């Protein structure tokens, strides 16, 4: 918010300010993706008692930079029988879809891409965009593995959207707001006010709410994992069966775009989960800036907490990835339709009743 | 109904158990040996590239005959009675000049069969296993210590000796001796 005001004053035009503002998350996202790829490789290596990348830079931290340089140099191969326009649009669409979500995620009280009131709804809708891109890429590749991966991905994302939305709904019943910015502002001052601990409801309600909020948190975490196609829900790209799923035919920069989108997505869902349940950018205790009277420090601290929570959940995603084997298609659907959706539904009803009380 | 809930419980519980295991491994030291920098310790009696200590080789050709893939090529020339070819380390007097001793490691199967018959124990396995080449011909190692000119000289000496002997034979019309044959 503050950054937007500053920009529009600087350029004297709200349109230009909004345009520039839209690139700000990218400044965070690209270094994050590079870092996350490195982290993923290190985490996987350590969990398997290996060393991981350690040649380029200290502990291999420049490895991903080198990889990106390599990907940029690579030849851009388009298969002869691919549908070229769709094939070329797909990676852009997938990345745009995951970048859209960042428009509604508050990075700190000073910065949110767009302070729309329907942030959560917007994000749910934007995740549909990604499916379109994935289906497009899979279909346009004219490769049976790609198509299979894309179709699986669509089936998976569509099914898992239901428990996500049900949990979001139960949170909205409690807080009465769909704006992530307002949600985060509501959970201020201490971790006791986080939605996972019943938000700012009266004490009795809080105690009743905590177990159900925990259940909701677990459900939304599992289903968001499925929405970003991470292991154990990675059947869309299942290396061992489908080569690489929908991006089998892609090379060079287009492949890098898919990769970037995957890591952007990982961070987006982590940020959304933490904004809904764990206070978003709010610190779990007070702010240093408030204590020593430096007001300007608060937004920076908030950004730190936002990044820390996001990266922590990204780490948990990696941790799960290197722990669990992949689910079969029928198990995947059974988990969603037989377990997550009914539980989310009952949870929604119970939270509703508690809120009315 | 009971099964439904116990399924959920065991699902969540086993995931946590798995996560605990992987988390523990996060702090365990890596077992990786970073190969070119660090080398694994070779077991005793590991079979790698051969080496021939030519000072001890008497040119008896036993290794070449033992070799199942015929990758050792040895040529020898008899020394003149006046030549001092030297002694092996276990005291045998050498009688032959070894003019060619090639081992083609592209063919060698590292079976070590050539090592055992050697009477002077001069052909043996070393610790070297990194000797890849771009050209297969480069794998043909020559172990001879004589220079080409020396080899020529030895051959000529021997031919002269033969010629002299033949001349003597013809002259003296002595009982014919079987011609000394060079190995291969
Ligand atoms: S190791 Fe075996 S194959 Fe190699 S030279 Fe000796 S006998 Fe021949
Ligand atoms: S067996 Fe030993 S001494 Fe005889 S030719 Fe081979 S290396 Fe030389």
Coordinates of C-alpha atoms and ligand atoms in Angstrom, one line a residue:
Chain A
X1 CA 0.0 0.0 0.0
X2 CA 2.6 2.5 1.0
X3 CA 4.8 1.5 -1.9
X4 CA 1.9 2.0 -4.3
X5 CA 1.2 5.5 -2.9
X6 CA 4.9 6.3 -3.2
X7 CA 5.1 5.1 -6.8
X8 CA 2.0 7.0 -7.9
X9 CA 3.3 10.2 -6.3
X10 CA 6.7 9.6 -8.0
X11 CA 5.3 9.1 -11.4
X12 CA 2.2 11.2 -11.0
X13 CA 0.1 8.5 -12.7
X14 CA -1.7 5.6 -11.1
X15 CA -1.5 3.5 -14.3
X16 CA 2.2 3.8 -14.5
X17 CA 2.6 3.1 -10.8
X18 CA 0.4 0.0 -11.0
X19 CA 2.4 -1.1 -14.0
X20 CA 5.7 -0.8 -12.2
X21 CA 4.2 -2.3 -9.0
X22 CA 3.3 -5.4 -11.0
X23 CA 7.0 -6.2 -11.5
X24 CA 7.9 -5.9 -7.8
X25 CA 7.0 -9.5 -6.9
X26 CA 9.2 -10.7 -9.7
X27 CA 12.2 -9.1 -8.0
X28 CA 11.5 -11.3 -5.1
X29 CA 10.4 -14.4 -7.1
X30 CA 13.3 -15.0 -9.3
X31 CA 16.0 -15.0 -6.6
X32 CA 13.6 -17.1 -4.6
X33 CA 13.2 -19.6 -7.4
X34 CA 17.0 -19.8 -7.7
X35 CA 17.4 -20.3 -4.0
X36 CA 14.6 -22.8 -3.8
X37 CA 16.0 -25.0 -6.5
X38 CA 19.3 -25.0 -4.8
X39 CA 17.6 -25.7 -1.5
X40 CA 15.6 -28.5 -2.9
X41 CA 18.7 -30.1 -4.3
X42 CA 20.6 -29.7 -1.0
X43 CA 17.7 -30.9 1.1
X44 CA 17.2 -34.0 -1.1
X45 CA 20.9 -34.7 -1.0
X46 CA 21.2 -34.4 2.8
X47 CA 18.1 -36.5 3.3
X48 CA 19.7 -39.2 1.2
X49 CA 23.1 -38.9 2.9
X50 CA 24.6 -37.3 -0.2
X51 CA 26.4 -34.0 -0.6
X52 CA 24.5 -32.3 -3.4
X53 CA 25.8 -29.5 -5.6
X54 CA 29.1 -28.2 -4.2
X55 CA 31.2 -27.2 -7.1
X56 CA 29.9 -23.8 -8.2
X57 CA 30.4 -21.3 -5.4
X58 CA 30.5 -22.1 -1.7
X59 CA 28.2 -25.1 -1.1
X60 CA 27.1 -24.9 -4.7
X61 CA 25.0 -21.8 -4.2
X62 CA 25.7 -20.6 -7.7
X63 CA 24.7 -23.9 -9.2
X64 CA 21.2 -22.7 -10.1
X65 CA 22.6 -19.5 -11.6
X66 CA 24.8 -21.7 -13.8
X67 CA 21.9 -23.9 -14.7
X68 CA 19.8 -20.9 -15.8
X69 CA 22.6 -19.6 -17.9
X70 CA 22.8 -23.0 -19.5
X71 CA 19.1 -23.2 -20.1
X72 CA 19.1 -19.7 -21.7
X73 CA 21.8 -20.8 -24.2
X74 CA 20.0 -24.0 -25.1
X75 CA 18.4 -24.6 -28.5
X76 CA 14.7 -24.0 -28.5
X77 CA 13.3 -27.2 -29.9
X78 CA 9.7 -27.4 -31.1
X79 CA 8.6 -30.8 -32.3
X80 CA 7.4 -31.0 -35.9
X81 CA 4.0 -32.2 -35.2
X82 CA 3.4 -29.9 -32.2
X83 CA 0.7 -27.3 -32.5
X84 CA 3.1 -24.3 -32.5
X85 CA 1.1 -21.4 -31.3
X86 CA -0.4 -23.2 -28.4
X87 CA 2.9 -24.9 -27.6
X88 CA 4.6 -21.5 -27.4
X89 CA 1.9 -19.9 -25.4
X90 CA 1.5 -22.6 -22.8
X91 CA 4.6 -21.9 -20.7
X92 CA 3.8 -18.2 -20.6
X93 CA 0.3 -19.0 -19.5
X94 CA 1.4 -21.3 -16.8
X95 CA 3.8 -18.8 -15.4
X96 CA 1.3 -16.0 -15.7
X97 CA -1.2 -18.1 -13.8
X98 CA 1.1 -18.6 -10.9
X99 CA 2.3 -15.0 -11.0
X100 CA -1.3 -13.8 -10.9
X101 CA -1.7 -15.3 -7.4
X102 CA 1.0 -12.9 -6.2
X103 CA -1.2 -10.0 -7.1
X104 CA -3.3 -10.7 -4.1
X105 CA -0.7 -11.8 -1.6
X106 CA 0.4 -9.2 0.9
X107 CA 4.2 -9.2 1.2
X108 CA 4.1 -6.8 4.2
X109 CA 1.8 -4.1 5.4
X110 CA 3.6 -1.8 3.0
X111 CA 3.2 -3.9 -0.1
X112 CA 0.4 -5.8 -1.7
X113 CA 0.2 -6.1 -5.5
X114 CA -3.5 -5.2 -5.5
X115 CA -5.5 -4.7 -2.4
X116 CA -8.7 -6.1 -3.9
X117 CA -11.4 -7.2 -1.4
X118 CA -11.8 -10.6 -3.0
X119 CA -8.2 -11.7 -2.9
X120 CA -8.9 -15.3 -1.9
X121 CA -11.5 -15.8 -4.5
X122 CA -9.1 -14.2 -7.1
X123 CA -6.4 -16.7 -6.1
X124 CA -8.7 -19.6 -6.4
X125 CA -9.7 -18.4 -9.8
X126 CA -6.1 -17.8 -10.9
X127 CA -5.1 -21.3 -10.1
X128 CA -7.5 -22.4 -12.8
X129 CA -5.4 -20.5 -15.2
X130 CA -2.5 -22.7 -14.5
X131 CA -4.6 -25.8 -15.4
X132 CA -5.4 -24.2 -18.7
X133 CA -1.7 -23.6 -19.4
X134 CA -0.8 -27.1 -18.4
X135 CA -3.5 -28.7 -20.6
X136 CA -2.5 -26.5 -23.5
X137 CA 1.1 -27.5 -23.2
X138 CA 0.3 -31.2 -22.9
X139 CA -2.1 -31.2 -25.7
X140 CA 0.0 -29.1 -28.1
X141 CA 3.1 -31.2 -27.6
X142 CA 1.4 -34.0 -29.5
X143 CA 3.0 -36.6 -27.3
X144 CA 1.0 -39.2 -25.5
X145 CA 3.0 -38.8 -22.3
X146 CA 2.5 -35.1 -22.3
X147 CA -1.2 -35.4 -22.9
X148 CA -1.6 -38.0 -20.1
X149 CA 0.3 -35.8 -17.7
X150 CA -1.8 -32.8 -18.6
X151 CA -5.1 -34.6 -18.3
X152 CA -4.0 -36.1 -14.9
X153 CA -3.0 -32.6 -13.8
X154 CA -6.3 -31.2 -14.7
X155 CA -8.2 -33.9 -13.0
X156 CA -6.1 -33.5 -9.9
X157 CA -6.2 -29.7 -9.6
X158 CA -9.9 -29.6 -10.2
X159 CA -10.6 -32.2 -7.5
X160 CA -8.3 -30.7 -5.0
X161 CA -9.7 -27.3 -5.4
X162 CA -12.9 -28.4 -3.6
X163 CA -11.3 -29.1 -0.2
X164 CA -9.2 -26.0 -0.5
X165 CA -12.3 -23.8 -1.1
X166 CA -14.2 -25.5 1.7
X167 CA -11.5 -24.7 4.1
X168 CA -11.2 -21.2 2.9
X169 CA -14.9 -20.9 3.3
X170 CA -14.7 -21.9 6.9
X171 CA -12.0 -19.4 7.6
X172 CA -14.1 -16.7 5.9
X173 CA -17.0 -17.5 8.1
X174 CA -14.9 -16.8 11.1
X175 CA -13.2 -13.7 9.8
X176 CA -15.8 -12.3 7.5
X177 CA -13.3 -11.1 4.9
X178 CA -11.9 -12.5 1.6
X179 CA -9.1 -10.0 1.4
X180 CA -5.8 -11.5 2.3
X181 CA -4.6 -8.0 3.4
X182 CA -7.4 -7.6 5.9
X183 CA -7.0 -11.2 7.0
X184 CA -3.3 -10.6 7.8
X185 CA -4.1 -7.3 9.5
X186 CA -6.6 -9.0 11.7
X187 CA -4.1 -11.5 13.0
X188 CA -1.8 -8.9 14.3
X189 CA 0.1 -8.5 17.6
X190 CA 0.7 -12.1 18.7
X191 CA 0.6 -15.6 17.4
X192 CA -2.4 -16.1 19.7
X193 CA -4.5 -14.1 17.3
X194 CA -3.6 -16.2 14.3
X195 CA -6.6 -17.9 12.7
X196 CA -5.2 -21.3 13.4
X197 CA -5.7 -20.4 17.1
X198 CA -9.2 -19.2 16.5
X199 CA -8.3 -15.7 15.4
X200 CA -9.7 -12.8 17.4
X201 CA -12.8 -14.6 18.6
X202 CA -13.7 -14.6 22.3
X203 CA -11.8 -17.0 24.5
X204 CA -14.4 -19.7 24.8
X205 CA -14.9 -19.8 21.1
X206 CA -11.2 -19.9 20.5
X207 CA -10.7 -23.0 22.6
X208 CA -13.5 -24.7 20.8
X209 CA -12.2 -23.6 17.4
X210 CA -8.5 -24.6 17.8
X211 CA -8.9 -28.4 17.0
X212 CA -11.1 -27.7 14.0
X213 CA -8.8 -25.0 12.7
X214 CA -5.9 -27.4 12.9
X215 CA -7.9 -29.9 10.9
X216 CA -8.6 -27.2 8.3
X217 CA -5.0 -26.3 8.2
X218 CA -3.9 -29.8 7.5
X219 CA -6.5 -30.3 4.8
X220 CA -5.6 -27.1 3.0
X221 CA -1.9 -27.9 3.2
X222 CA -2.5 -31.3 1.7
X223 CA -4.7 -30.1 -1.0
X224 CA -2.5 -27.1 -1.9
X225 CA 0.4 -29.6 -2.2
X226 CA -1.8 -31.5 -4.7
X227 CA -2.6 -28.3 -6.6
X228 CA 1.0 -27.5 -7.2
X229 CA 1.7 -31.1 -8.3
X230 CA 4.3 -31.8 -5.8
X231 CA 5.2 -35.3 -4.5
X232 CA 3.3 -37.3 -3.2
X233 CA 0.8 -35.9 -5.7
X234 CA 3.1 -35.5 -8.6
X235 CA 1.4 -38.0 -11.0
X236 CA 1.1 -35.3 -13.7
X237 CA 4.9 -35.3 -14.0
X238 CA 5.7 -38.7 -12.6
X239 CA 9.2 -39.1 -14.0
X240 CA 9.1 -42.9 -13.8
X241 CA 6.0 -43.3 -15.8
X242 CA 5.5 -40.2 -17.9
X243 CA 9.1 -39.0 -18.6
X244 CA 8.3 -35.4 -17.4
X245 CA 4.5 -35.2 -18.0
X246 CA 3.2 -32.1 -19.6
X247 CA 6.6 -30.5 -20.1
X248 CA 8.4 -33.5 -21.7
X249 CA 8.7 -31.8 -25.1
X250 CA 9.9 -28.4 -23.8
X251 CA 13.5 -27.3 -23.8
X252 CA 15.6 -24.3 -23.0
X253 CA 13.8 -21.1 -21.8
X254 CA 10.3 -22.6 -22.1
X255 CA 11.3 -25.4 -19.8
X256 CA 12.8 -22.9 -17.5
X257 CA 9.5 -21.0 -17.4
X258 CA 7.7 -24.2 -16.3
X259 CA 10.3 -24.6 -13.7
X260 CA 10.0 -21.1 -12.5
X261 CA 6.3 -21.4 -12.4
X262 CA 6.5 -24.6 -10.3
X263 CA 8.7 -22.9 -7.7
X264 CA 6.6 -19.7 -7.8
X265 CA 3.5 -21.9 -7.2
X266 CA 5.1 -23.6 -4.3
X267 CA 5.8 -20.3 -2.7
X268 CA 2.4 -18.9 -3.6
X269 CA 0.5 -21.7 -1.9
X270 CA 2.8 -21.6 1.1
X271 CA 2.2 -17.9 1.4
X272 CA -1.5 -18.3 1.0
X273 CA -1.6 -21.0 3.7
X274 CA 0.4 -18.9 6.0
X275 CA -1.7 -15.8 5.3
X276 CA -4.9 -17.6 6.0
X277 CA -3.9 -19.5 9.0
X278 CA -0.6 -18.3 10.4
X279 CA -0.9 -14.5 10.3
X280 CA 0.7 -13.9 6.9
X281 CA 3.4 -11.3 7.3
X282 CA 2.6 -10.7 11.0
X283 CA 5.3 -11.5 13.5
X284 CA 4.4 -14.2 16.1
X285 CA 5.3 -11.6 18.8
X286 CA 5.8 -7.9 18.8
X287 CA 7.9 -5.9 16.4
X288 CA 11.4 -4.7 17.2
X289 CA 10.6 -1.5 15.3
X290 CA 7.7 -0.7 17.6
X291 CA 9.7 -1.4 20.7
X292 CA 12.6 0.9 19.8
X293 CA 10.4 3.4 18.1
X294 CA 11.6 3.0 14.5
X295 CA 8.3 2.9 12.7
X296 CA 9.9 2.3 9.3
X297 CA 11.5 -0.9 10.4
X298 CA 8.1 -2.6 10.9
X299 CA 7.3 -3.3 7.2
X300 CA 10.8 -4.7 6.7
X301 CA 10.3 -7.0 9.7
X302 CA 7.0 -8.0 8.3
X303 CA 8.5 -8.9 5.0
X304 CA 11.1 -11.0 6.9
X305 CA 8.4 -12.9 8.6
X306 CA 6.4 -13.3 5.4
X307 CA 9.5 -14.8 3.6
X308 CA 10.4 -16.9 6.6
X309 CA 7.0 -18.5 6.9
X310 CA 6.8 -19.0 3.1
X311 CA 10.2 -20.6 2.9
X312 CA 9.5 -22.8 6.0
X313 CA 6.4 -24.2 4.2
X314 CA 8.4 -24.6 1.0
X315 CA 10.9 -26.6 3.1
X316 CA 8.1 -28.8 4.5
X317 CA 7.0 -29.4 0.9
X318 CA 10.5 -30.5 0.0
X319 CA 10.7 -32.6 3.2
X320 CA 7.5 -34.4 2.2
X321 CA 8.7 -34.9 -1.3
X322 CA 11.8 -36.7 -0.2
X323 CA 9.8 -38.7 2.4
X324 CA 6.8 -40.0 0.6
X325 CA 6.4 -42.1 -2.5
X326 CA 4.0 -41.1 -5.2
X327 CA 0.3 -41.9 -4.9
X328 CA -1.5 -44.0 -7.5
X329 CA -4.2 -42.3 -9.5
X330 CA -7.0 -44.1 -7.7
X331 CA -5.4 -43.4 -4.3
X332 CA -5.1 -39.8 -5.2
X333 CA -8.8 -39.5 -6.1
X334 CA -9.8 -41.6 -3.1
X335 CA -7.8 -39.3 -0.7
X336 CA -9.5 -36.3 -2.1
X337 CA -13.1 -37.5 -2.5
X338 CA -13.4 -40.0 0.3
X339 CA -11.3 -38.3 2.9
X340 CA -10.5 -34.6 2.4
X341 CA -13.8 -33.4 1.0
X342 CA -16.1 -35.1 3.6
X343 CA -13.8 -34.0 6.5
X344 CA -13.6 -30.5 5.1
X345 CA -17.4 -30.4 4.8
X346 CA -18.0 -31.6 8.4
X347 CA -15.3 -29.2 9.6
X348 CA -17.1 -26.4 7.8
X349 CA -20.3 -27.2 9.5
X350 CA -18.8 -27.4 12.9
X351 CA -16.9 -24.2 12.5
X352 CA -20.1 -22.5 11.3
X353 CA -21.9 -23.7 14.4
X354 CA -19.2 -22.5 16.7
X355 CA -19.1 -19.1 15.1
X356 CA -22.8 -18.7 15.4
X357 CA -22.7 -19.6 19.1
Chain B
X1 CA -16.7 -46.3 10.2
X2 CA -14.0 -47.4 12.6
X3 CA -11.9 -48.5 9.7
X4 CA -12.3 -45.1 8.1
X5 CA -10.9 -43.2 11.1
X6 CA -8.2 -45.7 11.7
X7 CA -7.2 -45.3 8.1
X8 CA -6.9 -41.6 8.6
X9 CA -5.0 -42.0 11.8
X10 CA -2.5 -44.5 10.3
X11 CA -2.1 -42.4 7.2
X12 CA -1.2 -39.3 9.2
X13 CA 0.9 -41.2 11.7
X14 CA 3.0 -43.1 9.2
X15 CA 3.7 -39.9 7.3
X16 CA 5.0 -38.4 10.5
X17 CA 7.1 -41.5 11.2
X18 CA 8.6 -41.1 7.7
X19 CA 9.2 -37.4 8.1
X20 CA 11.0 -38.1 11.4
X21 CA 13.3 -40.6 9.6
X22 CA 14.1 -38.2 6.8
X23 CA 14.7 -35.4 9.2
X24 CA 17.2 -37.5 11.1
X25 CA 19.1 -38.1 7.9
X26 CA 19.2 -34.4 7.2
X27 CA 22.0 -34.2 9.8
X28 CA 23.8 -37.4 9.1
X29 CA 27.2 -37.1 7.4
X30 CA 27.2 -37.8 3.7
X31 CA 28.6 -41.1 2.5
X32 CA 29.7 -39.7 -0.8
X33 CA 33.3 -40.2 -1.8
X34 CA 34.1 -37.2 -4.1
X35 CA 36.0 -39.4 -6.6
X36 CA 38.7 -37.4 -8.4
X37 CA 39.5 -35.5 -5.2
X38 CA 39.2 -38.4 -2.8
X39 CA 39.8 -42.0 -3.9
X40 CA 38.3 -45.0 -2.4
X41 CA 40.8 -47.4 -0.8
X42 CA 41.5 -50.2 -3.2
X43 CA 41.1 -53.7 -1.8
X44 CA 44.3 -55.7 -1.4
X45 CA 44.9 -57.8 -4.6
X46 CA 42.9 -55.3 -6.7
X47 CA 43.6 -55.9 -10.4
X48 CA 44.4 -52.8 -12.4
X49 CA 47.0 -51.8 -15.0
X50 CA 50.0 -54.2 -15.4
X51 CA 53.5 -53.1 -15.0
X52 CA 56.6 -54.9 -16.2
X53 CA 59.9 -54.4 -14.5
X54 CA 62.2 -54.8 -17.5
X55 CA 65.3 -55.1 -15.4
X56 CA 64.1 -58.4 -14.2
X57 CA 62.4 -59.7 -17.3
X58 CA 64.2 -62.6 -18.9
X59 CA 62.1 -62.7 -22.0
X60 CA 60.8 -66.2 -21.3
X61 CA 57.4 -65.5 -22.9
X62 CA 55.5 -67.4 -20.3
X63 CA 53.3 -64.5 -19.5
X64 CA 52.4 -64.1 -23.1
X65 CA 51.5 -67.7 -23.4
X66 CA 49.3 -67.6 -20.3
X67 CA 47.3 -64.7 -21.5
X68 CA 43.9 -65.8 -22.6
X69 CA 43.4 -62.9 -25.0
X70 CA 46.9 -62.8 -26.4
X71 CA 47.5 -59.2 -25.6
X72 CA 51.1 -59.5 -24.7
X73 CA 53.6 -59.4 -27.6
X74 CA 57.2 -60.3 -26.9
X75 CA 60.1 -60.5 -29.2
X76 CA 63.6 -61.4 -28.2
X77 CA 67.0 -61.7 -29.7
X78 CA 69.7 -63.9 -28.3
X79 CA 72.6 -62.0 -26.8
X80 CA 76.1 -62.5 -28.0
X81 CA 78.3 -64.7 -25.6
X82 CA 80.2 -61.5 -25.0
X83 CA 77.2 -59.4 -24.1
X84 CA 76.5 -58.6 -20.5
X85 CA 72.7 -58.4 -20.3
X86 CA 72.7 -58.4 -16.5
X87 CA 71.1 -60.4 -13.8
X88 CA 67.7 -60.5 -12.5
X89 CA 67.1 -59.6 -8.9
X90 CA 66.7 -63.2 -7.9
X91 CA 70.1 -64.1 -9.4
X92 CA 69.2 -65.5 -12.8
X93 CA 71.5 -64.6 -15.6
X94 CA 69.7 -63.1 -18.6
X95 CA 70.4 -64.5 -22.0
X96 CA 68.0 -62.7 -24.3
X97 CA 67.6 -59.1 -25.3
X98 CA 63.9 -58.3 -25.1
X99 CA 63.4 -56.2 -28.2
X100 CA 59.6 -55.9 -28.0
X101 CA 57.3 -56.1 -25.0
X102 CA 53.9 -54.7 -25.7
X103 CA 50.8 -55.1 -23.7
X104 CA 47.6 -53.9 -25.3
X105 CA 45.4 -52.8 -22.5
X106 CA 42.5 -52.4 -24.9
X107 CA 42.4 -56.1 -25.1
X108 CA 43.5 -57.0 -21.6
X109 CA 40.8 -58.4 -19.4
X110 CA 42.7 -57.9 -16.1
X111 CA 42.5 -61.6 -15.3
X112 CA 46.0 -61.6 -13.8
X113 CA 46.8 -65.0 -15.3
X114 CA 50.0 -63.6 -16.7
X115 CA 51.3 -62.6 -13.3
X116 CA 51.6 -66.1 -11.8
X117 CA 53.8 -67.9 -14.3
X118 CA 56.5 -65.3 -14.4
X119 CA 59.7 -66.9 -12.9
X120 CA 61.1 -63.6 -11.8
X121 CA 57.9 -61.9 -10.6
X122 CA 58.5 -58.9 -12.8
X123 CA 55.1 -58.5 -14.3
X124 CA 52.5 -57.4 -11.7
X125 CA 49.4 -55.3 -11.1
X126 CA 49.7 -51.7 -10.1
X127 CA 47.3 -49.4 -8.4
X128 CA 46.6 -47.3 -11.5
X129 CA 43.2 -47.6 -13.0
X130 CA 42.7 -44.2 -14.5
X131 CA 44.3 -44.5 -18.0
X132 CA 41.4 -43.8 -20.4
X133 CA 42.5 -42.6 -23.8
X134 CA 40.8 -41.0 -26.7
X135 CA 42.6 -43.2 -29.2
X136 CA 42.6 -47.0 -28.7
X137 CA 46.1 -47.3 -30.1
X138 CA 47.4 -45.3 -27.2
X139 CA 46.4 -48.2 -24.9
X140 CA 49.1 -50.3 -26.4
X141 CA 51.9 -49.8 -23.9
X142 CA 55.4 -50.6 -24.7
X143 CA 57.7 -51.6 -21.8
X144 CA 61.0 -52.2 -23.7
X145 CA 63.9 -50.2 -22.3
X146 CA 66.1 -50.5 -25.3
X147 CA 66.1 -47.6 -27.8
X148 CA 65.2 -48.4 -31.5
X149 CA 68.8 -48.0 -32.5
X150 CA 70.0 -50.4 -29.8
X151 CA 67.4 -52.9 -30.9
X152 CA 68.7 -52.6 -34.5
X153 CA 72.2 -53.1 -33.2
X154 CA 71.3 -56.2 -31.2
X155 CA 69.5 -57.7 -34.2
X156 CA 72.5 -57.0 -36.5
X157 CA 74.9 -58.5 -33.9
X158 CA 72.8 -61.6 -33.8
X159 CA 72.5 -61.8 -37.5
X160 CA 76.3 -61.4 -37.8
X161 CA 76.8 -64.1 -35.2
X162 CA 74.5 -66.4 -37.1
X163 CA 76.3 -65.7 -40.4
X164 CA 79.7 -66.3 -38.8
X165 CA 78.4 -69.6 -37.3
X166 CA 77.0 -70.6 -40.7
X167 CA 80.3 -69.8 -42.3
X168 CA 82.2 -71.7 -39.6
X169 CA 79.8 -74.6 -40.1
X170 CA 80.2 -74.6 -43.8
X171 CA 84.0 -74.3 -43.3
X172 CA 84.4 -77.0 -40.7
X173 CA 81.6 -79.1 -42.0
X174 CA 80.8 -79.8 -38.4
X175 CA 77.7 -81.6 -37.2
X176 CA 74.8 -79.2 -37.9
X177 CA 73.4 -77.6 -34.8
X178 CA 69.7 -76.7 -34.7
X179 CA 69.3 -73.1 -35.5
X180 CA 68.6 -71.1 -32.3
X181 CA 65.2 -69.9 -32.7
X182 CA 63.9 -66.6 -31.5
X183 CA 60.7 -66.5 -29.8
X184 CA 58.0 -65.4 -32.2
Ligands
LIG1 S1 45.8 -59.7 -17.1 FE1 45.1 -61.4 -18.3 S2 44.4 -60.5 -20.2 FE2 45.7 -59.0 -19.2 S3 47.7 -59.4 -20.0 FE3 47.6 -60.6 -18.1 S4 46.9 -62.6 -18.8 FE4 46.5 -61.2 -20.5
LIG2 S1 56.9 -64.2 -17.7 FE1 58.0 -62.6 -16.6 S2 60.1 -62.9 -17.2 FE2 59.0 -64.1 -18.7 S3 58.6 -62.7 -20.4 FE3 56.9 -62.5 -19.0 S4 57.5 -60.7 -17.8 FE4 59.3 -61.5 -18.7

